[in-house]
mmCIF file of C-alpha atoms in Angstrom:
data_model
loop_
_atom_site.group_PDB
_atom_site.id
_atom_site.type_symbol
_atom_site.label_atom_id
_atom_site.label_comp_id
_atom_site.label_asym_id
_atom_site.label_seq_id
_atom_site.Cartn_x
_atom_site.Cartn_y
_atom_site.Cartn_z
ATOM 1 C CA UNK A 1 111.464 108.082 95.032
ATOM 2 C CA UNK A 2 113.704 110.654 96.677
ATOM 3 C CA UNK A 3 112.652 114.315 96.382
ATOM 4 C CA UNK A 4 114.385 117.532 97.483
ATOM 5 C CA UNK A 5 112.124 120.384 98.549
ATOM 6 C CA UNK A 6 112.967 123.999 99.309
ATOM 7 C CA UNK A 7 111.269 127.333 99.886
ATOM 8 C CA UNK A 8 111.659 130.876 101.095
ATOM 9 C CA UNK A 9 110.382 132.235 104.421
ATOM 10 C CA UNK A 10 107.029 133.287 102.964
ATOM 11 C CA UNK A 11 105.773 129.730 102.380
ATOM 12 C CA UNK A 12 107.543 127.630 105.022
ATOM 13 C CA UNK A 13 104.195 126.419 106.347
ATOM 14 C CA UNK A 14 103.088 125.304 102.878
ATOM 15 C CA UNK A 15 106.432 123.590 102.226
ATOM 16 C CA UNK A 16 106.100 121.727 105.518
ATOM 17 C CA UNK A 17 102.584 120.620 104.560
ATOM 18 C CA UNK A 18 103.698 119.421 101.104
ATOM 19 C CA UNK A 19 106.658 117.604 102.673
ATOM 20 C CA UNK A 20 104.280 115.711 104.987
ATOM 21 C CA UNK A 21 101.886 115.113 102.074
ATOM 22 C CA UNK A 22 104.647 113.556 99.966
ATOM 23 C CA UNK A 23 106.019 111.500 102.853
ATOM 24 C CA UNK A 24 102.529 110.108 103.494
ATOM 25 C CA UNK A 25 102.542 108.954 99.854
ATOM 26 C CA UNK A 26 105.819 107.091 100.383
ATOM 27 C CA UNK A 27 108.332 109.626 99.051
ATOM 28 C CA UNK A 28 111.634 110.168 100.836
ATOM 29 C CA UNK A 29 111.869 113.951 101.202
ATOM 30 C CA UNK A 30 115.091 115.911 101.688
ATOM 31 C CA UNK A 31 114.172 119.278 103.183
ATOM 32 C CA UNK A 32 116.626 121.909 101.907
ATOM 33 C CA UNK A 33 115.023 124.718 103.932
ATOM 34 C CA UNK A 34 114.201 127.258 104.922
ATOM 35 C CA UNK A 35 112.757 126.040 108.204
ATOM 36 C CA UNK A 36 111.198 129.150 109.737
ATOM 37 C CA UNK A 37 109.578 132.465 108.845
ATOM 38 C CA UNK A 38 112.660 134.638 109.329
ATOM 39 C CA UNK A 39 113.195 136.747 106.226
ATOM 40 C CA UNK A 40 115.745 135.067 103.978
ATOM 41 C CA UNK A 41 117.323 135.146 100.536
ATOM 42 C CA UNK A 42 115.306 132.633 98.441
ATOM 43 C CA UNK A 43 117.957 131.858 95.757
ATOM 44 C CA UNK A 44 119.893 129.929 98.418
ATOM 45 C CA UNK A 45 117.130 127.335 98.665
ATOM 46 C CA UNK A 46 116.511 127.107 94.928
ATOM 47 C CA UNK A 47 120.226 126.474 94.469
ATOM 48 C CA UNK A 48 120.270 123.823 97.192
ATOM 49 C CA UNK A 49 117.412 121.888 95.618
ATOM 50 C CA UNK A 50 118.945 122.239 92.149
ATOM 51 C CA UNK A 51 122.282 120.915 93.384
ATOM 52 C CA UNK A 52 120.662 117.854 94.960
ATOM 53 C CA UNK A 53 118.946 117.080 91.647
ATOM 54 C CA UNK A 54 121.953 117.853 89.429
ATOM 55 C CA UNK A 55 124.271 115.656 91.491
ATOM 56 C CA UNK A 56 121.688 112.838 91.543
ATOM 57 C CA UNK A 57 121.430 112.835 95.339
ATOM 58 C CA UNK A 58 117.663 112.910 94.727
ATOM 59 C CA UNK A 59 115.451 111.940 91.806
ATOM 60 C CA UNK A 60 113.377 115.132 91.537
ATOM 61 C CA UNK A 61 112.919 118.507 93.206
ATOM 62 C CA UNK A 62 110.211 120.913 94.320
ATOM 63 C CA UNK A 63 110.774 124.623 94.928
ATOM 64 C CA UNK A 64 108.309 127.240 96.112
ATOM 65 C CA UNK A 65 108.137 130.850 97.128
ATOM 66 C CA UNK A 66 105.266 133.324 97.195
ATOM 67 C CA UNK A 67 104.755 133.372 93.423
ATOM 68 C CA UNK A 68 107.215 130.634 92.517
ATOM 69 C CA UNK A 69 108.926 132.926 90.019
ATOM 70 C CA UNK A 70 112.101 133.793 91.917
ATOM 71 C CA UNK A 71 112.988 130.428 93.373
ATOM 72 C CA UNK A 72 112.207 128.659 90.087
ATOM 73 C CA UNK A 73 114.613 130.958 88.283
ATOM 74 C CA UNK A 74 117.288 130.263 90.896
ATOM 75 C CA UNK A 75 116.891 126.484 90.633
ATOM 76 C CA UNK A 76 116.989 126.401 86.850
ATOM 77 C CA UNK A 77 120.365 128.136 86.754
ATOM 78 C CA UNK A 78 122.037 124.958 87.988
ATOM 79 C CA UNK A 79 123.482 122.880 85.169
ATOM 80 C CA UNK A 80 121.516 119.653 84.890
ATOM 81 C CA UNK A 81 118.266 121.141 86.175
ATOM 82 C CA UNK A 82 115.190 121.642 84.040
ATOM 83 C CA UNK A 83 112.733 123.501 86.241
ATOM 84 C CA UNK A 84 109.217 124.540 85.277
ATOM 85 C CA UNK A 85 107.030 127.000 87.162
ATOM 86 C CA UNK A 86 103.502 125.625 87.062
ATOM 87 C CA UNK A 87 100.166 126.669 88.471
ATOM 88 C CA UNK A 88 97.977 123.871 87.148
ATOM 89 C CA UNK A 89 97.920 120.123 86.612
ATOM 90 C CA UNK A 90 98.150 120.221 82.807
ATOM 91 C CA UNK A 91 101.338 122.303 82.906
ATOM 92 C CA UNK A 92 102.868 119.918 85.457
ATOM 93 C CA UNK A 93 102.169 116.954 83.205
ATOM 94 C CA UNK A 94 103.504 118.711 80.091
ATOM 95 C CA UNK A 95 106.651 119.750 81.957
ATOM 96 C CA UNK A 96 107.468 116.108 82.691
ATOM 97 C CA UNK A 97 106.120 114.426 79.548
ATOM 98 C CA UNK A 98 107.570 116.836 76.974
ATOM 99 C CA UNK A 99 110.612 118.416 78.654
ATOM 100 C CA UNK A 100 111.552 115.779 81.246
ATOM 101 C CA UNK A 101 111.657 118.476 83.919
ATOM 102 C CA UNK A 102 113.349 117.279 87.062
ATOM 103 C CA UNK A 103 112.335 120.193 89.300
ATOM 104 C CA UNK A 104 108.908 121.786 89.600
ATOM 105 C CA UNK A 105 108.219 125.244 90.968
ATOM 106 C CA UNK A 106 104.982 126.473 92.489
ATOM 107 C CA UNK A 107 103.712 129.708 93.974
ATOM 108 C CA UNK A 108 102.613 128.981 97.500
ATOM 109 C CA UNK A 109 100.656 132.217 97.820
ATOM 110 C CA UNK A 110 99.071 132.139 94.363
ATOM 111 C CA UNK A 111 98.097 128.454 94.248
ATOM 112 C CA UNK A 112 96.060 126.924 97.026
ATOM 113 C CA UNK A 113 97.359 123.954 98.992
ATOM 114 C CA UNK A 114 94.844 121.630 97.331
ATOM 115 C CA UNK A 115 96.015 122.722 93.878
ATOM 116 C CA UNK A 116 99.649 122.267 94.888
ATOM 117 C CA UNK A 117 98.850 118.736 96.075
ATOM 118 C CA UNK A 118 97.192 118.013 92.712
ATOM 119 C CA UNK A 119 100.205 119.471 90.878
ATOM 120 C CA UNK A 120 102.572 117.245 92.889
ATOM 121 C CA UNK A 121 100.468 114.156 92.184
ATOM 122 C CA UNK A 122 100.364 114.903 88.458
ATOM 123 C CA UNK A 123 104.063 115.755 88.179
ATOM 124 C CA UNK A 124 105.292 112.684 90.047
ATOM 125 C CA UNK A 125 102.911 110.357 88.197
ATOM 126 C CA UNK A 126 103.812 111.675 84.729
ATOM 127 C CA UNK A 127 106.480 109.965 82.641
ATOM 128 C CA UNK A 128 108.771 111.512 80.059
ATOM 129 C CA UNK A 129 107.681 110.756 76.483
ATOM 130 C CA UNK A 130 110.980 110.290 74.745
ATOM 131 C CA UNK A 131 110.760 111.353 71.128
ATOM 132 C CA UNK A 132 113.366 112.668 68.728
ATOM 133 C CA UNK A 133 111.686 116.082 68.830
ATOM 134 C CA UNK A 134 111.589 116.189 72.648
ATOM 135 C CA UNK A 135 115.206 115.021 72.915
ATOM 136 C CA UNK A 136 116.386 117.718 70.492
ATOM 137 C CA UNK A 137 114.458 120.392 72.377
ATOM 138 C CA UNK A 138 115.915 119.288 75.714
ATOM 139 C CA UNK A 139 119.402 119.214 74.199
ATOM 140 C CA UNK A 140 118.954 122.822 73.038
ATOM 141 C CA UNK A 141 117.639 123.900 76.444
ATOM 142 C CA UNK A 142 120.469 122.147 78.291
ATOM 143 C CA UNK A 143 123.081 123.743 76.038
ATOM 144 C CA UNK A 144 122.060 127.195 77.287
ATOM 145 C CA UNK A 145 123.745 126.606 80.644
ATOM 146 C CA UNK A 146 127.436 127.258 80.154
ATOM 147 C CA UNK A 147 129.029 127.124 83.615
ATOM 148 C CA UNK A 148 128.761 124.945 86.681
ATOM 149 C CA UNK A 149 131.355 126.682 88.854
ATOM 150 C CA UNK A 150 128.984 127.359 91.740
ATOM 151 C CA UNK A 151 127.737 123.838 92.491
ATOM 152 C CA UNK A 152 128.349 123.004 96.140
ATOM 153 C CA UNK A 153 130.020 126.382 96.732
ATOM 154 C CA UNK A 154 128.768 127.146 100.235
ATOM 155 C CA UNK A 155 130.115 130.703 99.979
ATOM 156 C CA UNK A 156 128.433 131.552 96.672
ATOM 157 C CA UNK A 157 125.881 133.848 98.348
ATOM 158 C CA UNK A 158 128.167 135.361 101.012
ATOM 159 C CA UNK A 159 128.335 138.776 99.322
ATOM 160 C CA UNK A 160 124.566 138.906 98.972
ATOM 161 C CA UNK A 161 123.963 137.734 102.524
ATOM 162 C CA UNK A 162 126.222 140.476 103.844
ATOM 163 C CA UNK A 163 124.140 143.034 101.937
ATOM 164 C CA UNK A 164 121.002 141.336 103.255
ATOM 165 C CA UNK A 165 122.242 141.605 106.836
ATOM 166 C CA UNK A 166 122.993 145.306 106.298
ATOM 167 C CA UNK A 167 119.400 145.835 105.164
ATOM 168 C CA UNK A 168 120.240 146.686 101.560
ATOM 169 C CA UNK A 169 117.435 144.523 100.159
ATOM 170 C CA UNK A 170 113.807 145.537 100.536
ATOM 171 C CA UNK A 171 110.578 143.660 99.880
#
């Protein structure tokens, strides 16, 4: 199975650990960044993972930031992505079995590495339970995304990065 993984600068070390963990289990991992601890704009990496999943370059995706909230929201804006932020094994299983989520988000600073490993194991082992009810729910969720104009637009974040470089964003 081919998996895209991405993070912000706050959890690069955890992303690197999870990448190695998945590779040791036989997954092919595409690392969408970031690759260091230099402060960065996390939506870039959520978008990159989402694009890899939406264009079927990979089978599934994993995104993480400090809480998981921001990067998960960024990833799920990409048409074709169903991303769930989870902090436990049961939620990871439900995300896949009921909603056929293709990207999972975790909070690297709110969930321990051991829990994140367990979440990954559960998510990748779970199978979608196709039912009429689940299919209708997914269809409704997917219909909420109305545009896909930004897929593979390398300049999508240019305006925001310029503001970032000027110091207009603050933690």
